[in-house]
mmCIF file of N, CA and C in Angstrom:
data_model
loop_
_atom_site.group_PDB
_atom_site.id
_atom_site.type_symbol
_atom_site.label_atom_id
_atom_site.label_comp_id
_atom_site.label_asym_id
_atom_site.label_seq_id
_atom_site.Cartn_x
_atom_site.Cartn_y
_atom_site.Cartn_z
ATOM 1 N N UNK K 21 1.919 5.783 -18.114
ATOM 2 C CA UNK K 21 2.792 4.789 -17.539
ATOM 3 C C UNK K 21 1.992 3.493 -17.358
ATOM 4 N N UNK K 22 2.971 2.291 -17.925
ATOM 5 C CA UNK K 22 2.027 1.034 -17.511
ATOM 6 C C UNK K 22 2.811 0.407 -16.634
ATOM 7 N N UNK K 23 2.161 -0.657 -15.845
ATOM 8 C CA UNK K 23 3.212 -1.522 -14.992
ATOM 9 C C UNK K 23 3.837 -2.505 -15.629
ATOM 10 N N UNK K 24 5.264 -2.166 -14.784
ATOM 11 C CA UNK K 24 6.059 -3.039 -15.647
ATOM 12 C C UNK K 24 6.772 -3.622 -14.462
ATOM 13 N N UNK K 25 7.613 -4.742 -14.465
ATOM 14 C CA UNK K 25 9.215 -5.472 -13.696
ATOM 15 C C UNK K 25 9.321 -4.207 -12.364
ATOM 16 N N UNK K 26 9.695 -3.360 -13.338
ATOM 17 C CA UNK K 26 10.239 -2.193 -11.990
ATOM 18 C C UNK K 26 9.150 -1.182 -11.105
ATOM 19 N N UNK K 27 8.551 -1.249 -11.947
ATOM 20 C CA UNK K 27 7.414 -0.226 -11.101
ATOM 21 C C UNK K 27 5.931 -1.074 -10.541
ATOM 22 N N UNK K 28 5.909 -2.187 -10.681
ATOM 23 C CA UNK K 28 4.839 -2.924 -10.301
ATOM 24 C C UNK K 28 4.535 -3.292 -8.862
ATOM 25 N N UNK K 29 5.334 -2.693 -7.864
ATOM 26 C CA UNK K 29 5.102 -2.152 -6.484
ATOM 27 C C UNK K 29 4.106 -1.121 -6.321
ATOM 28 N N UNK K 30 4.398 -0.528 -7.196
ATOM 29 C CA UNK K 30 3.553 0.933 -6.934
ATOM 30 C C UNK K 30 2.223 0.565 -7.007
ATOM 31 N N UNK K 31 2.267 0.044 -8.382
ATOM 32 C CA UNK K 31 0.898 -0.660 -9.178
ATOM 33 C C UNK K 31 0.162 -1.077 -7.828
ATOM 34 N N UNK K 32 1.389 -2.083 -7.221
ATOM 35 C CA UNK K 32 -0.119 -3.363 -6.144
ATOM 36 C C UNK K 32 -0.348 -2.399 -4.978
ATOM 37 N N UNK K 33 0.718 -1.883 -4.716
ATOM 38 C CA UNK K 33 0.429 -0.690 -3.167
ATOM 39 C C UNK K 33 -0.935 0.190 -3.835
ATOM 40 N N UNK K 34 -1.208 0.856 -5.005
ATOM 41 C CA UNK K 34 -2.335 1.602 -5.171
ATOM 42 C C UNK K 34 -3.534 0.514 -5.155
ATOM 43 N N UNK K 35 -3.090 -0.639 -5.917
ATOM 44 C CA UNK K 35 -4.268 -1.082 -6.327
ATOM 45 C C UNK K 35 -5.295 -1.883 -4.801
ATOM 46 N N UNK K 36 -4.170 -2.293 -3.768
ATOM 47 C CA UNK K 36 -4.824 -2.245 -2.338
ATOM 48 C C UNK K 36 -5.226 -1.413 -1.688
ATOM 49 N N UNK K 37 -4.838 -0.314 -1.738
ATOM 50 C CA UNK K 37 -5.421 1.062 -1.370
ATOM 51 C C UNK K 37 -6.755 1.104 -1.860
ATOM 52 N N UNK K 38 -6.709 0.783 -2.778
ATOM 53 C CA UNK K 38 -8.208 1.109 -4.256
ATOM 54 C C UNK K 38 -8.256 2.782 -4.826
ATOM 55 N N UNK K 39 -6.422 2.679 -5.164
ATOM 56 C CA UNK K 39 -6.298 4.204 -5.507
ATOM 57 C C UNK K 39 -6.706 3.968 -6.904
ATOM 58 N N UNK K 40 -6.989 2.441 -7.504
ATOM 59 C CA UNK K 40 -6.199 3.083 -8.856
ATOM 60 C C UNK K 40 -7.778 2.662 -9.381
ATOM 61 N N UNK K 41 -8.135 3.576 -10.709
ATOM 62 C CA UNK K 41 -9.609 3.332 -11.576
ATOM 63 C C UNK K 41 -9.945 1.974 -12.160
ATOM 64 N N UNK K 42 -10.855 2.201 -12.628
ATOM 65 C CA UNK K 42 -11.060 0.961 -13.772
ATOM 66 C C UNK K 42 -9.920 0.637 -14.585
ATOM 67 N N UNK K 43 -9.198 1.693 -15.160
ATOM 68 C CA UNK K 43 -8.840 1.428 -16.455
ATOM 69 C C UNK K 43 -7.497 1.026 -16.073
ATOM 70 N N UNK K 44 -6.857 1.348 -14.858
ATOM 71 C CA UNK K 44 -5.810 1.182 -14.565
ATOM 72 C C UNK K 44 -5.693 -0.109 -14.039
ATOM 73 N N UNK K 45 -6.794 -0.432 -13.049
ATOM 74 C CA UNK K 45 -6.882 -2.054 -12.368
ATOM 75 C C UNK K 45 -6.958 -3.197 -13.481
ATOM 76 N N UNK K 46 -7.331 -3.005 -14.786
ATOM 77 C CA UNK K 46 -7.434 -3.385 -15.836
ATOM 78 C C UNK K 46 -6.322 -3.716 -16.400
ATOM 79 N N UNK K 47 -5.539 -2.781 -16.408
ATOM 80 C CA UNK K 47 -4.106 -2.885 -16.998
ATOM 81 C C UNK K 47 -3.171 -3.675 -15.978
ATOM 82 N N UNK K 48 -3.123 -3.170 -14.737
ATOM 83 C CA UNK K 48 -3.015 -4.348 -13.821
ATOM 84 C C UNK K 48 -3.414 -5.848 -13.655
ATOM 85 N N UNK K 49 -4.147 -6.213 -13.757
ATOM 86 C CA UNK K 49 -4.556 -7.263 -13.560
ATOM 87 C C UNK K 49 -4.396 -8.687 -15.274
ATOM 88 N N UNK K 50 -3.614 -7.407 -16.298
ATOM 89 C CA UNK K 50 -3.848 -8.123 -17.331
ATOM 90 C C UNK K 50 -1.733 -8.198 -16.978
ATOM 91 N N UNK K 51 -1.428 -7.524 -16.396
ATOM 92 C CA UNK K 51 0.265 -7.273 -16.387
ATOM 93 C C UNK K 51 0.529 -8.787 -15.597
ATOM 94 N N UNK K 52 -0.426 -8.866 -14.325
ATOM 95 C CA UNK K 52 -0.199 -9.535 -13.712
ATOM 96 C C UNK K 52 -0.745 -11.691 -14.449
ATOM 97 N N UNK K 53 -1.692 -11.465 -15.325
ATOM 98 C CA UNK K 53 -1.578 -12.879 -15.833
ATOM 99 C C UNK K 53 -0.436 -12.938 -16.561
ATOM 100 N N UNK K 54 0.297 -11.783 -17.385
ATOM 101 C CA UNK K 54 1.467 -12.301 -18.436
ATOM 102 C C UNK K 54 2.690 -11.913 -16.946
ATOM 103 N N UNK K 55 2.931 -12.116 -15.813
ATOM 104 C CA UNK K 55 3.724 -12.445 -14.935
ATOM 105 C C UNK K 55 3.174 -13.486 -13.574
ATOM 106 N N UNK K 56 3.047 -14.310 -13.936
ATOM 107 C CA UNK K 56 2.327 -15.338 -12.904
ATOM 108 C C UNK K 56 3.044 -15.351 -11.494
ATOM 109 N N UNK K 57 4.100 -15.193 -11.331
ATOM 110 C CA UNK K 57 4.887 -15.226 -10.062
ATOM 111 C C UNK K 57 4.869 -13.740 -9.877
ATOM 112 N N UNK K 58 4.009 -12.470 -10.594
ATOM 113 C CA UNK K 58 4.031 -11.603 -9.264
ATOM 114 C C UNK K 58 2.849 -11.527 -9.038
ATOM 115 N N UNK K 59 1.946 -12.168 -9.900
ATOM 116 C CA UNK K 59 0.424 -12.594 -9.399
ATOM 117 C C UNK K 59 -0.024 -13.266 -8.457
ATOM 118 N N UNK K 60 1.061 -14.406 -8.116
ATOM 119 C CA UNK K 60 1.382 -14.923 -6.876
ATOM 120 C C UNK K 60 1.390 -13.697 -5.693
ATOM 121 N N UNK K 61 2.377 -12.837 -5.750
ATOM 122 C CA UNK K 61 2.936 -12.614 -5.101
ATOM 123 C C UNK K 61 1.768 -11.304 -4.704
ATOM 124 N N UNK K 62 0.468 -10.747 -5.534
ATOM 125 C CA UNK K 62 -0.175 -10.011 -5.419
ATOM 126 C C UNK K 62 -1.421 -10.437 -4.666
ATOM 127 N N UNK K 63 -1.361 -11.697 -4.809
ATOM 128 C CA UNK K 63 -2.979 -12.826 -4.084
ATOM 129 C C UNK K 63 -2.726 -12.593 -3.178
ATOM 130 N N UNK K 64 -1.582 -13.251 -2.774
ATOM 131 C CA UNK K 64 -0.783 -13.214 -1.425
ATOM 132 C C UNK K 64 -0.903 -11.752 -0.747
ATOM 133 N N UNK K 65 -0.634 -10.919 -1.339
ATOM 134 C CA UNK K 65 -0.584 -9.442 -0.646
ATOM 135 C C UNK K 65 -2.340 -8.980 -0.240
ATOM 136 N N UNK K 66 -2.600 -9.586 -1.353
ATOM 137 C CA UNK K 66 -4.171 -8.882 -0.604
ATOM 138 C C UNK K 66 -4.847 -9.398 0.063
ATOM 139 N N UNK K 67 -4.919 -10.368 0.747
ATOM 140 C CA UNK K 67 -5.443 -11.223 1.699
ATOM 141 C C UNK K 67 -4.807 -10.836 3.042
ATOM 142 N N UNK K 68 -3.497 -9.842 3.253
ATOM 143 C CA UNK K 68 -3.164 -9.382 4.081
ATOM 144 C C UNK K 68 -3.431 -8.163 4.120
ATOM 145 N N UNK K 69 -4.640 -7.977 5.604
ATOM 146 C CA UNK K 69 -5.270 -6.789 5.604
ATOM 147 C C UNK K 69 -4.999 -6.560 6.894
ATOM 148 N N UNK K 70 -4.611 -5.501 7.381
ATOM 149 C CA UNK K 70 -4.678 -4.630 8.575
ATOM 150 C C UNK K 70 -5.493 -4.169 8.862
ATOM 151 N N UNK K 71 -6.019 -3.875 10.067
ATOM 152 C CA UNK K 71 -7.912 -3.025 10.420
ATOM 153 C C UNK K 71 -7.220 -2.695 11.621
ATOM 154 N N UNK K 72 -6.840 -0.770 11.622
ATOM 155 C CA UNK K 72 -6.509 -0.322 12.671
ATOM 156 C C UNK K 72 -7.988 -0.318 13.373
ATOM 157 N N UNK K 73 -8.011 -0.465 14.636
ATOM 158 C CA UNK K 73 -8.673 0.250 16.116
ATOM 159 C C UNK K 73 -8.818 0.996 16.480
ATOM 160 N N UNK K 74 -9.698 2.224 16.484
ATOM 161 C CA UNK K 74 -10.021 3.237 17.219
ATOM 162 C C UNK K 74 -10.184 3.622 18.071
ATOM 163 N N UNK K 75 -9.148 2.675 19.579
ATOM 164 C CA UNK K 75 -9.467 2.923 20.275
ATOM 165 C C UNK K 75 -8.414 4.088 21.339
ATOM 166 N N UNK K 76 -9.073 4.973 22.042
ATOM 167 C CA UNK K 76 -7.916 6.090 22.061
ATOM 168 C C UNK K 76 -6.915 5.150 23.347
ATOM 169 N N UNK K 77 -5.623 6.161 23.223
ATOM 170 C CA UNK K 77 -4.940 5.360 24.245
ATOM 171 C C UNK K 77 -4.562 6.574 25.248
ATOM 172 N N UNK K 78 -4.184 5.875 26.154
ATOM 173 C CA UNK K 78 -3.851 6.920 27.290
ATOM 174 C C UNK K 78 -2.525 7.425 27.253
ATOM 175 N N UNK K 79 -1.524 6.671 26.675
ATOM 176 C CA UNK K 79 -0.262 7.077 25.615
ATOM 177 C C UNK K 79 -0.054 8.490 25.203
ATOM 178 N N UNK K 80 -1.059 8.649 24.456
ATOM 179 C CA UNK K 80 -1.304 9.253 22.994
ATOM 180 C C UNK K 80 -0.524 10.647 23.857
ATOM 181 N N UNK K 81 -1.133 11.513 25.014
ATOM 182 C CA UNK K 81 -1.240 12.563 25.107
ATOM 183 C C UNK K 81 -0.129 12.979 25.174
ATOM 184 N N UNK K 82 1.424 11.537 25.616
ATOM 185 C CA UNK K 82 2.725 11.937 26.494
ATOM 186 C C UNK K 82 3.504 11.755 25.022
ATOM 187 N N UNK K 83 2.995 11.845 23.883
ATOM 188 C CA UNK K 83 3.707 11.862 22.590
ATOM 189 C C UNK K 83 3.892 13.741 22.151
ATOM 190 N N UNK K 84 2.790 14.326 22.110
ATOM 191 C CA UNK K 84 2.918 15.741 22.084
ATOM 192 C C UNK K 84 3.389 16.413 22.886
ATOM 193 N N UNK K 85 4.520 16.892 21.892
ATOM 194 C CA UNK K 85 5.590 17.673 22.605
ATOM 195 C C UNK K 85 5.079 19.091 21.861
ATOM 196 N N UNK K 86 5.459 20.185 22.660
ATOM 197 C CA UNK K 86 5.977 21.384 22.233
ATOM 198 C C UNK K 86 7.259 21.644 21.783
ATOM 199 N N UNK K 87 7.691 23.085 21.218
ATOM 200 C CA UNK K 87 8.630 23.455 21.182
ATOM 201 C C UNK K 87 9.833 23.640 22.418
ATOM 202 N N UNK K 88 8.748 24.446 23.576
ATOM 203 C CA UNK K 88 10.074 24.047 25.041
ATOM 204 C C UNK K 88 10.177 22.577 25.481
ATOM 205 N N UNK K 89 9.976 21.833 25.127
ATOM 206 C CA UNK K 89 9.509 20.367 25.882
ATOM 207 C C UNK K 89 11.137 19.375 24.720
ATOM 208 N N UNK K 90 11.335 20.404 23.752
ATOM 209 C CA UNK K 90 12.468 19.944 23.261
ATOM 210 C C UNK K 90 13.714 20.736 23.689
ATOM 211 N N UNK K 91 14.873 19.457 23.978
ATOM 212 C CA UNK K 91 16.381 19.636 24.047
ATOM 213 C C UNK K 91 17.179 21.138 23.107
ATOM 214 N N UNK K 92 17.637 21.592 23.454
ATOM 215 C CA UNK K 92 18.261 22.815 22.581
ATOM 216 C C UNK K 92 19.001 22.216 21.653
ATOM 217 N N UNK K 93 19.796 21.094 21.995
ATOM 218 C CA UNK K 93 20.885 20.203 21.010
ATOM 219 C C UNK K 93 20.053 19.814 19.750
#
């Protein structure tokens, strides 16, 4: 499979991840000069980076539920 119009989501979601190999980022990155407006639209995406925090919360513990701790409905 190469990236194409319809599947070239997938393409940029792996290729920010850094799921995808050489050969594939390759093929990517050549899809993306013969489409300049989703190359745009891929610059743009990777410069937006998230960096979760490790920091624990005191939250966390009142999220785990058991099985009795749930409604019968």
């Amino acid at each position: 499979m190469k990236p194409d119009r319809i599947n070239y989501e997938i393409w940029l979601t792996d290729w920010l991840d850094g799921n995808l190999d050489e050969v594939r980022t390759e093929q990517l990155m050549a899809f993306l000069d013969e489409n300049p407006d989703l190359k745009e639209e891929a610059e743009s995406l990777s410069t937006a980076r998230l960096k979760a925090d490790n920091k624990e919360s005191s939250f966390k513990k009142l999220l785990i539920k058991t099985a009795a701790d749930l409604p019968l409905s």
